[in-house]
Each structure stands twice: as structure tokens, then as C-alpha cells.
Coordinates of C-alpha atoms in Angstrom, one line a residue:
Chain A
M153 CA 7.1 15.4 28.5
G154 CA 5.5 17.5 31.2
D155 CA 5.5 16.9 34.9
D156 CA 2.3 14.9 34.8
T157 CA 3.6 12.0 32.7
N158 CA 3.9 8.3 33.0
W159 CA 7.1 8.4 31.1
T160 CA 10.0 7.9 33.5
A161 CA 12.7 8.1 30.8
D162 CA 12.9 9.3 27.2
P163 CA 12.2 6.5 24.8
Y164 CA 14.4 8.3 22.3
E165 CA 17.4 7.3 24.4
L166 CA 16.0 4.0 25.8
L167 CA 15.0 2.5 22.5
R168 CA 17.8 3.6 20.4
V169 CA 20.1 1.0 18.8
H170 CA 23.7 1.3 20.1
P171 CA 26.8 -0.6 19.1
G172 CA 26.7 -4.2 20.3
F173 CA 22.9 -4.2 20.2
R174 CA 21.4 -7.7 20.0
L175 CA 17.8 -8.0 18.8
S176 CA 17.4 -11.4 20.4
D177 CA 18.1 -9.8 23.9
Q178 CA 15.2 -7.4 23.6
A179 CA 11.9 -8.3 25.3
T180 CA 8.9 -7.8 23.0
D181 CA 6.4 -7.5 25.9
A182 CA 8.3 -4.8 27.9
T183 CA 7.3 -1.2 28.2
P184 CA 10.6 0.6 28.7
G185 CA 10.5 3.9 30.4
F186 CA 6.7 3.8 30.9
D187 CA 5.3 3.5 34.4
G188 CA 1.6 2.8 33.8
D189 CA -0.9 0.6 32.2
K190 CA -2.9 0.5 28.9
K191 CA -5.2 3.2 30.1
A192 CA -2.4 5.5 31.0
G193 CA -0.8 4.8 27.7
A194 CA -3.9 5.8 25.8
R195 CA -4.1 9.0 27.9
E196 CA -0.4 9.8 27.1
L197 CA -1.1 9.2 23.4
S198 CA -4.1 11.5 23.5
E199 CA -2.2 14.3 25.2
G200 CA 0.8 13.9 22.9
S201 CA -1.5 14.2 19.8
S202 CA -2.0 17.9 20.1
L203 CA 1.7 18.6 20.7
L204 CA 2.6 16.5 17.7
A205 CA -0.1 18.3 15.6
D206 CA 1.3 21.7 16.7
L207 CA 4.9 20.7 15.8
Q208 CA 3.7 19.5 12.4
E209 CA 1.9 22.7 11.7
Q210 CA 5.1 24.6 12.5
L211 CA 7.1 22.4 10.2
F212 CA 4.6 22.9 7.5
A213 CA 4.6 26.6 7.9
C214 CA 8.4 26.6 7.7
G215 CA 8.2 24.6 4.5
R216 CA 5.8 27.0 2.9
L217 CA 8.2 29.8 3.6
G218 CA 11.1 28.0 2.0
E219 CA 12.9 26.2 4.7
P220 CA 14.0 22.7 3.6
R221 CA 13.3 20.7 6.7
S222 CA 11.1 17.6 6.8
V223 CA 10.6 14.4 8.8
L224 CA 10.7 10.8 7.6
L225 CA 9.3 8.0 9.8
V226 CA 10.4 4.6 8.5
L227 CA 8.2 1.7 9.8
Q228 CA 9.5 -1.9 9.6
A229 CA 8.1 -4.9 11.3
M230 CA 6.9 -8.5 11.0
D231 CA 3.3 -8.9 9.9
T232 CA 0.6 -7.9 12.5
A233 CA 3.2 -5.9 14.5
G234 CA 1.0 -2.8 14.4
K235 CA 2.3 -0.6 11.6
G236 CA -1.2 0.2 10.5
G237 CA -2.1 1.2 14.1
I238 CA 0.9 3.5 14.3
V239 CA -0.2 5.2 11.0
S240 CA -3.8 5.5 12.2
H241 CA -3.3 6.5 15.8
V242 CA 0.0 8.4 15.8
I243 CA 0.3 9.9 12.3
G244 CA -3.5 10.2 12.2
S245 CA -3.3 13.1 14.7
M246 CA -1.5 15.3 12.2
N247 CA -3.1 17.3 9.4
P248 CA -3.3 15.0 6.3
G249 CA -2.4 18.0 4.1
G250 CA 1.1 17.9 5.6
V251 CA 1.6 14.1 5.7
H252 CA 3.0 12.1 2.8
Y253 CA 2.2 8.4 3.3
A254 CA 3.9 5.7 1.1
G255 CA 3.3 2.0 1.4
F256 CA 5.8 -0.2 -0.3
G257 CA 4.5 -3.6 -1.5
K258 CA 5.8 -6.1 -3.8
P259 CA 7.7 -4.2 -6.5
T260 CA 6.1 -3.7 -9.9
P261 CA 7.9 -4.7 -13.1
E262 CA 8.7 -1.0 -13.7
E263 CA 10.2 -0.7 -10.2
L264 CA 12.2 -3.9 -10.6
A265 CA 13.6 -2.5 -13.8
H266 CA 15.3 0.3 -11.7
D267 CA 17.7 0.3 -8.8
F268 CA 15.9 -0.6 -5.6
L269 CA 16.1 3.0 -4.4
W270 CA 14.3 4.4 -7.4
R271 CA 10.8 4.0 -6.1
V272 CA 11.9 5.2 -2.6
W273 CA 13.3 8.5 -3.9
R274 CA 10.0 9.2 -5.5
E275 CA 8.3 9.2 -2.1
V276 CA 10.6 11.1 0.1
P277 CA 8.9 14.0 1.9
A278 CA 9.0 17.5 0.5
A279 CA 10.0 20.5 2.6
G280 CA 7.5 20.9 5.5
Q281 CA 6.1 17.4 5.1
V282 CA 6.1 14.5 7.5
G283 CA 6.7 11.4 5.4
V284 CA 5.8 7.9 6.5
F285 CA 7.2 4.8 4.9
D286 CA 5.0 1.8 5.6
R287 CA 7.7 -0.8 4.8
S288 CA 10.6 0.7 2.9
H289 CA 13.9 0.2 1.2
Y290 CA 14.7 -2.1 4.0
E291 CA 12.5 -4.8 2.5
D292 CA 15.3 -5.1 -0.1
V293 CA 17.7 -6.3 2.6
L294 CA 15.0 -8.2 4.6
I295 CA 12.7 -10.3 2.3
G296 CA 15.4 -9.7 -0.3
R297 CA 18.0 -11.5 1.9
V298 CA 15.7 -14.2 3.3
R299 CA 14.1 -15.0 0.0
K300 CA 17.3 -14.6 -2.0
L301 CA 15.6 -12.1 -4.3
A302 CA 19.1 -10.7 -5.2
T303 CA 22.6 -12.1 -5.2
P304 CA 24.6 -12.0 -1.9
E305 CA 26.9 -9.4 -3.5
E306 CA 23.9 -7.2 -4.4
I307 CA 22.4 -7.5 -0.9
E308 CA 25.8 -6.7 0.6
R309 CA 26.1 -3.6 -1.6
R310 CA 22.7 -2.3 -0.5
Y311 CA 23.6 -1.7 3.1
G312 CA 26.1 0.9 2.0
A313 CA 23.7 2.3 -0.6
I314 CA 21.0 2.7 2.1
A315 CA 23.4 4.4 4.5
A316 CA 24.5 6.8 1.7
F317 CA 20.8 7.5 0.7
E318 CA 19.8 8.2 4.3
N319 CA 22.8 10.4 4.8
E320 CA 21.9 12.4 1.8
L321 CA 18.3 12.9 3.1
A322 CA 19.6 14.0 6.5
E323 CA 22.1 16.4 5.0
S324 CA 19.4 18.0 2.8
G325 CA 17.2 18.7 5.9
T326 CA 15.2 15.5 6.6
A327 CA 15.0 14.2 10.2
V328 CA 15.0 10.4 9.7
V329 CA 13.5 8.2 12.4
K330 CA 13.6 4.5 11.7
V331 CA 11.4 2.2 13.8
M332 CA 11.3 -1.5 14.0
L333 CA 8.2 -2.7 15.8
H334 CA 9.5 -5.7 17.7
L335 CA 6.9 -8.4 18.0
G336 CA 7.0 -11.7 19.8
K337 CA 6.5 -14.9 17.8
D338 CA 3.7 -16.1 20.0
E339 CA 2.0 -12.8 20.0
Q340 CA 2.0 -12.9 16.2
K341 CA 0.4 -16.3 16.2
R342 CA -2.4 -14.9 18.5
R343 CA -3.0 -11.9 16.2
L344 CA -3.0 -13.9 13.0
A345 CA -5.4 -16.4 14.6
S346 CA -7.8 -13.6 15.7
R347 CA -7.9 -12.3 12.2
L348 CA -9.2 -15.7 11.1
E349 CA -12.0 -15.5 13.7
R350 CA -13.5 -12.1 12.7
P351 CA -15.4 -11.4 9.5
D352 CA -14.2 -7.8 9.5
K353 CA -10.6 -8.9 9.8
L354 CA -10.5 -11.7 7.2
W355 CA -9.3 -9.3 4.5
K356 CA -6.2 -8.5 6.5
F357 CA -5.1 -12.1 6.6
N358 CA -2.9 -13.3 3.7
P359 CA -1.8 -16.9 3.5
A360 CA 1.6 -15.6 2.6
D361 CA 1.9 -14.2 6.1
V362 CA 2.2 -17.8 7.3
D363 CA 4.8 -18.5 4.7
E364 CA 6.9 -15.6 6.1
R365 CA 6.2 -16.7 9.7
L366 CA 7.8 -20.1 8.9
L367 CA 11.0 -18.1 8.2
W368 CA 10.8 -16.2 11.5
D369 CA 14.4 -16.9 12.6
E370 CA 15.8 -15.9 9.2
Y371 CA 14.0 -12.6 9.4
Q372 CA 15.2 -11.9 12.9
E373 CA 18.7 -12.5 11.6
A374 CA 18.2 -10.2 8.6
Y375 CA 16.8 -7.5 10.9
Q376 CA 19.9 -7.9 13.2
I377 CA 22.2 -7.4 10.3
A378 CA 20.3 -4.5 8.9
L379 CA 20.1 -2.7 12.2
E380 CA 23.9 -3.1 12.7
R381 CA 24.8 -2.0 9.2
T382 CA 22.5 0.9 8.8
N383 CA 22.3 2.5 12.2
S384 CA 23.8 6.0 12.2
L385 CA 23.7 9.3 14.1
Q386 CA 21.9 11.0 11.2
A387 CA 19.4 8.2 10.7
P388 CA 19.1 6.2 14.0
W389 CA 17.2 3.0 14.5
F390 CA 14.8 2.5 17.3
V391 CA 13.5 -0.9 18.3
V392 CA 10.1 -0.6 19.9
P393 CA 8.6 -3.5 21.9
A394 CA 5.3 -4.2 20.2
D395 CA 3.4 -6.9 22.0
H396 CA 1.5 -4.1 23.7
K397 CA 0.0 -2.0 21.0
W398 CA -0.7 0.9 23.3
Y399 CA 2.9 1.1 24.4
A400 CA 4.3 1.0 20.8
R401 CA 1.9 3.8 19.8
A402 CA 2.8 6.0 22.7
A403 CA 6.5 5.4 22.3
V404 CA 6.6 6.1 18.5
Q405 CA 4.7 9.3 19.2
Q406 CA 7.4 10.3 21.7
L407 CA 10.1 9.5 19.1
L408 CA 8.5 11.8 16.6
I409 CA 7.9 14.6 19.1
R410 CA 11.5 14.5 20.2
A411 CA 12.8 14.4 16.6
M412 CA 10.7 17.4 15.7
Q413 CA 11.6 19.3 18.9
E414 CA 15.2 18.9 17.9
L415 CA 14.5 20.8 14.7
H416 CA 14.0 23.9 17.0
L417 CA 11.1 25.1 14.8
E418 CA 9.8 28.6 15.1
W419 CA 7.0 30.4 13.3
P420 CA 8.5 31.8 10.2
P421 CA 8.6 35.6 10.0
P422 CA 6.3 37.2 7.3
D423 CA 7.8 38.1 4.0
Y424 CA 5.5 41.1 3.7
D425 CA 4.9 44.3 5.6
I426 CA 2.1 43.6 8.2
E427 CA 0.9 47.2 8.5
E428 CA 0.8 47.7 4.8
Q429 CA -1.3 44.6 4.4
K430 CA -3.7 45.6 7.2
Q431 CA -4.3 48.9 5.3
R432 CA -4.9 47.1 2.0
L433 CA -7.3 44.7 3.7
A434 CA -9.2 47.4 5.5
A435 CA -9.7 49.2 2.2
S436 CA -10.9 46.1 0.4
Chain B
M107 CA -27.7 9.7 11.4
G108 CA -29.0 8.0 14.5
D109 CA -32.0 9.0 16.7
D110 CA -30.0 11.2 18.9
T111 CA -28.8 13.7 16.3
N112 CA -29.1 17.4 15.8
W113 CA -29.5 16.9 12.1
T114 CA -33.1 17.5 11.1
A115 CA -32.6 16.9 7.4
D116 CA -29.9 15.2 5.3
P117 CA -27.4 17.8 4.1
Y118 CA -26.8 15.6 1.1
E119 CA -30.2 16.7 -0.1
L120 CA -30.4 20.2 1.4
L121 CA -27.0 21.4 0.1
R122 CA -27.1 19.9 -3.3
V123 CA -27.1 22.1 -6.3
H124 CA -30.3 21.9 -8.4
P125 CA -31.2 23.4 -11.7
G126 CA -31.9 27.1 -11.3
F127 CA -29.6 27.3 -8.3
R128 CA -28.3 30.9 -7.6
L129 CA -25.2 31.2 -5.5
S130 CA -26.1 34.8 -4.6
D131 CA -29.3 33.6 -3.0
Q132 CA -27.5 31.3 -0.5
A133 CA -26.8 32.6 3.0
T134 CA -23.2 32.0 4.1
D135 CA -24.0 32.1 7.8
A136 CA -26.9 29.6 7.8
T137 CA -26.8 26.1 9.2
P138 CA -29.3 24.2 7.0
G139 CA -30.7 21.1 8.5
F140 CA -28.9 21.5 11.8
D141 CA -30.7 22.2 15.0
G142 CA -28.0 23.1 17.5
D143 CA -25.1 25.3 18.3
K144 CA -21.3 25.1 17.9
K145 CA -21.0 22.7 20.8
A146 CA -23.6 20.3 19.3
G147 CA -21.8 20.6 16.0
A148 CA -18.5 19.5 17.5
R149 CA -20.3 16.6 19.2
E150 CA -21.9 15.5 15.9
L151 CA -18.5 15.7 14.2
S152 CA -16.8 13.6 16.9
E153 CA -19.6 11.0 16.7
G154 CA -19.4 10.9 12.9
S155 CA -15.7 10.4 13.0
S156 CA -15.8 6.8 14.0
L157 CA -18.5 6.0 11.4
L158 CA -16.5 7.6 8.7
A159 CA -13.4 5.8 9.8
D160 CA -15.3 2.5 9.7
L161 CA -16.6 3.2 6.2
Q162 CA -13.1 4.0 5.0
E163 CA -11.7 0.8 6.4
Q164 CA -14.3 -1.1 4.6
L165 CA -13.6 0.8 1.3
F166 CA -9.9 0.1 1.8
A167 CA -10.5 -3.6 2.4
C168 CA -12.6 -3.8 -0.7
G169 CA -9.9 -2.1 -2.7
R170 CA -7.3 -4.6 -1.4
L171 CA -9.4 -7.4 -2.6
G172 CA -9.7 -6.0 -6.1
E173 CA -12.9 -4.0 -6.1
P174 CA -12.5 -0.7 -8.1
R175 CA -14.4 1.7 -5.9
S176 CA -13.0 4.9 -4.4
V177 CA -14.1 8.3 -3.2
L178 CA -13.0 11.7 -4.3
L179 CA -13.8 14.8 -2.3
V180 CA -13.2 18.0 -4.3
L181 CA -12.8 21.1 -2.2
Q182 CA -13.2 24.6 -3.6
A183 CA -13.5 27.9 -1.9
M184 CA -12.4 31.5 -1.5
D185 CA -9.4 32.0 0.7
T186 CA -9.8 31.4 4.4
A187 CA -13.1 29.5 3.9
G188 CA -11.8 26.5 5.9
K189 CA -10.6 24.0 3.4
G190 CA -7.6 23.2 5.7
G191 CA -9.9 22.7 8.6
I192 CA -12.0 20.2 6.6
V193 CA -8.9 18.3 5.7
S194 CA -7.7 18.3 9.3
H195 CA -10.9 17.7 11.2
V196 CA -13.0 15.6 8.7
I197 CA -10.4 13.8 6.6
G198 CA -8.1 13.6 9.6
S199 CA -10.4 11.0 11.3
M200 CA -9.6 8.5 8.6
N201 CA -6.5 6.3 8.4
P202 CA -3.8 8.2 6.5
G203 CA -2.8 5.0 4.8
G204 CA -6.0 5.0 2.9
V205 CA -6.2 8.8 2.1
H206 CA -4.7 10.4 -0.9
Y207 CA -4.4 14.1 -0.4
A208 CA -3.5 16.4 -3.3
G209 CA -3.2 20.2 -3.1
F210 CA -3.2 22.1 -6.4
G211 CA -1.3 25.3 -6.4
K212 CA 0.0 27.5 -9.2
P213 CA 0.8 25.2 -12.0
T214 CA 4.5 24.4 -12.7
P215 CA 6.0 25.0 -16.2
E216 CA 5.8 21.2 -16.7
E217 CA 2.1 21.2 -15.8
L218 CA 1.4 24.2 -18.0
A219 CA 3.0 22.3 -20.9
H220 CA 0.2 19.8 -20.7
D221 CA -3.5 19.9 -20.8
F222 CA -5.1 21.2 -17.6
L223 CA -6.3 17.8 -16.7
W224 CA -2.9 16.2 -16.9
R225 CA -1.8 17.0 -13.3
V226 CA -5.3 16.1 -12.0
W227 CA -5.3 12.6 -13.5
R228 CA -2.1 11.8 -11.8
E229 CA -3.7 12.4 -8.4
V230 CA -7.0 10.6 -8.7
P231 CA -7.6 8.0 -5.9
A232 CA -6.7 4.4 -6.5
A233 CA -9.2 1.6 -5.7
G234 CA -10.0 1.7 -2.0
Q235 CA -8.7 5.2 -1.4
V236 CA -10.4 8.3 -0.3
G237 CA -8.9 11.1 -2.4
V238 CA -9.0 14.8 -1.4
F239 CA -8.4 17.6 -3.9
D240 CA -7.5 20.8 -2.0
R241 CA -8.4 23.1 -4.9
S242 CA -8.6 21.2 -8.2
H243 CA -9.2 21.3 -11.9
Y244 CA -11.9 23.9 -11.1
E245 CA -9.2 26.5 -10.6
D246 CA -8.8 26.4 -14.4
V247 CA -12.3 27.8 -14.8
L248 CA -12.2 30.0 -11.7
I249 CA -8.9 31.9 -11.5
G250 CA -8.4 30.9 -15.1
R251 CA -11.6 32.8 -16.1
V252 CA -11.2 35.7 -13.7
R253 CA -7.6 36.3 -14.5
K254 CA -7.9 35.5 -18.1
L255 CA -5.2 32.9 -18.0
A256 CA -6.6 31.2 -21.1
T257 CA -8.7 32.3 -24.0
P258 CA -12.5 32.5 -23.7
E259 CA -12.8 29.6 -26.1
E260 CA -10.4 27.5 -24.0
I261 CA -12.3 28.3 -20.8
E262 CA -15.5 27.4 -22.5
R263 CA -14.1 24.1 -23.7
R264 CA -13.0 23.2 -20.2
Y265 CA -16.5 22.9 -18.7
G266 CA -17.2 20.1 -21.1
A267 CA -13.8 18.5 -20.5
I268 CA -14.4 18.6 -16.8
A269 CA -17.8 17.0 -17.1
A270 CA -16.4 14.2 -19.3
F271 CA -13.5 13.7 -16.9
E272 CA -15.7 13.4 -13.9
N273 CA -18.1 11.1 -15.7
E274 CA -15.2 8.8 -16.6
L275 CA -14.2 8.8 -12.9
A276 CA -17.7 7.9 -11.8
E277 CA -18.1 5.2 -14.4
S278 CA -14.9 3.6 -13.3
G279 CA -16.0 3.4 -9.7
T280 CA -15.2 6.7 -8.0
A281 CA -17.9 8.4 -6.0
V282 CA -17.3 12.1 -6.7
V283 CA -18.4 14.7 -4.1
K284 CA -17.8 18.3 -5.0
V285 CA -18.0 20.9 -2.2
M286 CA -17.9 24.6 -2.5
L287 CA -17.4 26.2 1.0
H288 CA -19.4 29.3 0.7
L289 CA -18.0 32.1 2.7
G290 CA -19.3 35.6 3.3
K291 CA -17.2 38.6 2.1
D292 CA -17.3 40.2 5.6
E293 CA -16.3 37.0 7.3
Q294 CA -13.3 36.6 5.0
K295 CA -12.2 40.1 6.0
R296 CA -12.4 39.2 9.6
R297 CA -10.4 36.0 9.1
L298 CA -7.7 37.6 7.0
A299 CA -7.4 40.4 9.6
S300 CA -7.1 37.9 12.4
R301 CA -4.2 36.2 10.6
L302 CA -2.4 39.5 10.6
E303 CA -2.8 39.7 14.4
R304 CA -1.3 36.4 15.4
P305 CA 2.4 35.4 15.1
D306 CA 1.4 31.8 14.6
K307 CA -0.9 32.7 11.7
L308 CA 1.2 35.2 9.8
W309 CA 2.6 32.5 7.6
K310 CA -1.0 31.7 6.4
F311 CA -1.4 35.2 5.1
N312 CA -0.4 36.0 1.5
P313 CA -0.7 39.5 0.0
A314 CA -2.1 37.8 -3.1
D315 CA -5.2 36.9 -1.0
V316 CA -6.1 40.6 -0.9
D317 CA -5.6 40.8 -4.7
E318 CA -8.1 38.0 -5.2
R319 CA -10.5 39.5 -2.6
L320 CA -10.6 42.7 -4.7
L321 CA -12.1 40.5 -7.5
W322 CA -14.8 39.0 -5.2
D323 CA -17.7 39.5 -7.5
E324 CA -15.9 38.2 -10.5
Y325 CA -15.1 35.0 -8.6
Q326 CA -18.7 34.6 -7.4
E327 CA -19.8 34.8 -11.0
A328 CA -17.2 32.3 -12.1
Y329 CA -18.4 29.9 -9.4
Q330 CA -22.0 30.4 -10.4
I331 CA -21.1 29.4 -14.0
A332 CA -18.9 26.5 -13.0
L333 CA -21.7 25.1 -10.7
E334 CA -24.2 25.4 -13.5
R335 CA -22.1 23.9 -16.1
T336 CA -20.5 21.0 -14.2
N337 CA -23.2 19.8 -11.9
S338 CA -24.3 16.3 -12.6
L339 CA -25.9 13.2 -11.1
Q340 CA -22.6 11.3 -11.2
A341 CA -20.6 14.2 -9.8
P342 CA -22.9 16.5 -7.8
W343 CA -22.0 19.9 -6.4
F344 CA -22.8 20.8 -2.8
V345 CA -22.6 24.4 -1.6
V346 CA -21.9 24.4 2.1
P347 CA -22.4 27.7 4.1
A348 CA -19.0 28.3 5.7
D349 CA -19.2 31.3 8.0
H350 CA -19.6 28.8 10.8
K351 CA -16.6 26.5 10.6
W352 CA -18.2 23.9 12.9
Y353 CA -21.2 23.7 10.6
A354 CA -19.2 23.3 7.5
R355 CA -17.1 20.5 9.0
A356 CA -20.1 18.6 10.3
A357 CA -21.9 19.0 7.0
V358 CA -19.0 17.8 4.8
Q359 CA -18.6 14.8 7.1
Q360 CA -22.2 13.9 6.5
L361 CA -21.8 14.3 2.8
L362 CA -18.9 11.8 2.8
I363 CA -20.7 9.4 5.1
R364 CA -23.8 9.4 2.8
A365 CA -21.7 9.0 -0.3
M366 CA -19.9 6.1 1.2
Q367 CA -23.0 4.5 2.5
E368 CA -24.4 4.6 -1.0
L369 CA -21.6 2.3 -2.1
H370 CA -23.2 -0.4 0.0
L371 CA -19.8 -1.7 1.1
E372 CA -19.5 -5.1 2.7
W373 CA -16.5 -6.8 4.2
P374 CA -15.0 -8.7 1.3
P375 CA -15.0 -12.5 1.5
P376 CA -11.7 -14.2 1.9
D377 CA -9.9 -15.6 -1.2
Y378 CA -8.5 -18.5 0.9
D379 CA -9.8 -21.4 2.9
I380 CA -10.2 -20.3 6.5
E381 CA -10.0 -23.8 8.1
E382 CA -6.9 -24.7 6.0
Q383 CA -5.2 -21.5 7.1
K384 CA -6.1 -22.1 10.8
Q385 CA -4.3 -25.5 10.5
R386 CA -1.3 -24.1 8.8
L387 CA -1.0 -21.3 11.5
A388 CA -1.5 -23.8 14.4
A389 CA 1.4 -25.9 13.0
S390 CA 3.7 -22.9 12.6

């Protein structure tokens, strides 16, 4: 964050889940740490885009030269909270060649025939990549819990399995950033209703979204438990107020920038002799 | 293309490979069909971005609702010709959630233990996706031919195998757009040299690039043969002059826009009753 910013505090600190965190205490229409309006938010996002793209190029370069580091953004949210907009407007500023996007839908029969982490392992970012999980293994303790898709013992077991999985990722060089976009129930109603009014948005509406909405409180409770049980230093959770799309986008961008800055990336040194190559090139 | 454009002719027609095409006759520093400079090119690219993003969203929506259509951009070129810039600046304007990027490097032992198309099939775009091949199955008749990585009979066989593969893709709903970025030999020398001057570009330089450069004429001949043998109505080749990066980006963007417009996409109709869902939502 430069001098000329509307950020008054670092969202990486402000939005982080700490012990004693209560999801129900968090306002969904707030804009923590940001002193400005929608227009200012869009400007910050635009300015942050080139910084994020530069950091990604450096991460990619390091990966090409054999360094194991990568980044994984995990996106979780109730329907219409704006995951797609984060992917498009924040991740979209990076080079697609270094981004690995994975959307996790209803598991296939083959996926169900394996442990719940099987399909997730297949999509973790390689060295140098920025991975994005659009939904994730958390669905297995969210819809899994609410819809009783597994036994209570199995759900219970999964929190520990997730923590171990994410710890393994972090130890092998992946910076894990977990984001819950925190949407208000009324705002969701407005967004779903607007999808039903626009011919170009009808495809985004799914009657199942209303079914899930009817279980709103159960989902909030499942999120609360998941946040408590799987928050860690190596793989921290951030709860981002999401009623204002512009705020959520600018905030998630800052979270990624901070996480990548903490990797202290540098341009990798060449593994060849520069002068020798200049001579070869000149003679070619 | 609107009224207010610098395009004087459609690059989809101008840059297309036709019978009798000679690669060696094509200027690499030309800007066919474009009446304007670098600045105008950047403006066209910026204006085309939102149109391309809209077309992609529509393609994605159709895919979600069960239509089989997809797009595949195949990028081939000599080193430094600007494939990365196309991915970043043209593909980058689309939603990463609907893009499937695949870079093909030196085959792994597992890949070599299969037919050359095995690893390629695994990366073809799903319904609704825009796939991008950064290098491709063509390497198997380019470096494969120049470096004699397979017998002449096997290389010969592959042209037909590629044509059959691409025909299968086209018949199953994929619009295939094959682009050769056509770079001048002197321009490549300049670009390689500049990589050796900049600390933030040293990682992009690979001594093997000079080895390949020494085989420039053999590669041009291999391209000529590949273009002749695998050009088809269903999977056309376009040769894009690439000495001017701004031109190549704007031109490839136009090729994609045209290919997607020819799919005649429409917003898919809902598979639910709108009024019924409005009532359910209102009651929720």
C-alpha cells in the first residue's frame, strides 16, 4: 500500500480470524480498513492489479528455476456472494499461464469412491503457480454437515484431515489464503431476485440455490465451526464482508498481495553464463 | 468490428492459410488489415476485450446448460514470438474460471510412453470452455521433425493423425483456431539479446533457445509442411505477423472474436419456471 491509498489499515490483519471469532458478530455491509466509496475501491483494485501481476510473474519465474513456492486462494461463500467476480476481477489481472483454477461442484461417482481430499490433491498448484479453489474441500464440512452427506463421525474426522492437508501444503511451500465471502441474507435475496429479472442472468440461477437459502442458519453454523476448527497460522482464514462487491474484490486483492510479498520473492539468478550466451547469440 | 475501428479488413480472412501458401513469402513486420499505429492497436485491443469477455460468458453459460460447444486456440511460434503476451493480454481479458490453459513442454517419460496425442487429449476444453494450447501436438511434427525425435514414417503418419484429431474436435463442437506467430529472425535476435540485458528477464532466457535458433531454416520448413498438411476448413491455420507485438495481440483477439461470433451464441433459456422461483424466493 503506497501513500496515496484509501486503505487505512491492512485487511490482512483486520479480516483475519482470531480465537473467539464469532461469524454472527461480523457486519456483512461493512468496509473495514477502507476509507472511500465504490469509485475509490475500483481505483484501488485497478492500481493493485499491476502489482499483483508483477508478483505473480516473479513467483512464476522462481517456479521455472526450481523453487517450490506457490500460492493457493481458497474461496468459500454462500451463493451469489461474488466468488465469480473475485476470479474475474482479481485473479483475472494475472497471467492465465501461471494460474491454476479449479471449481469444485457436486462430486462425481469416481470422486465419491475416494477420500474427500482425493479430488482436491489433484488440483493443488504446482511450483510457481497461483491456484484458485472456487469452492473446495470445505464443502465436505459445509453442505456435507448441513445435508448430512456423511456420518457425524466422518464430518468430525474431516476437520483434522483438512488441517493436516493444509499444513502439508504450507510446509511444502504453498502460501494458503482462505477467504470466506460473508454475505447478508437480505443481500442474497436481492441478488437472486435480480438474476430472475435479467435474460442474461437466468442461467446463473439454480432452483437449488433457494433450497440452500432455506437452510441459511444451518450453513452459518457450519461455517462458524469450520472457521474455528481449521484456522491456523500456516493456513489462515479471512472473513471478507461481501455486501459491497467492490470492497470484497479490493480486499481479497490486498490479501493476495500481502501473502505474496511475504514470500520475499526475487528474480532468480540465471543458471547459465550471461557473457557466453551473448557471444553465442551474436554469432547466430 | 464497429464503425470506429482501425481494422480495414477482417484478419480472419486476411491471415488465413490458403492452398499455395508460402510461409517464406510472408512479411513478419507487416500489419495486414490494420490502418494505425501501436497506440491505435492498444486501443483496439482494449475495446475488443469486453466483447471477447462477453462472448466467453455466453459460451460458458451455454456449456453450463448442456450445450457441447467450446473453443480451442492453438499457439505455435519460434521462441520470443510473443505467445506469453497473447495469453496474458488476449486470453487474460476472459474470466479465468472459463479458460483452460495448457502449456506443452518437453514430454515426460509417462507421456513418451503413450501416443503423442495422449497428453493433448487430456487437455482439450470442456463444454463452455476456451482452451489455450501454448505449444501443442504440433511440436511433434516441428521439433520432432527437425531434431529427428521420431522416424520419418512416424512423422509422416502424424500429419494425418493430427488432421483426424482436429476433425474429431470440430465435429464434437469445438471451434479450433490455430495460430502461428510469424517472427523475423533478426527480431528474434533483438528480443533474445534484450532478455540478456535485463535482470527481470534473465529467467526467460534458455541457452537451448540459441540451439534452436541455429536451426531456423529447418524450423521454417517444418512449419511450411505442417501448415500445408494440416490446414482445413474445420481447423484453419492463421499466420500472424509477429514483429509488432501490438499487432499480433489485436489480430489474435479478432480471430477469437470472429470464431466465437460464428457459434451464434445466445443466452440459454432457463430450465425452470421463472414465476414459480420468484414466489419461492419471496417466501424464503
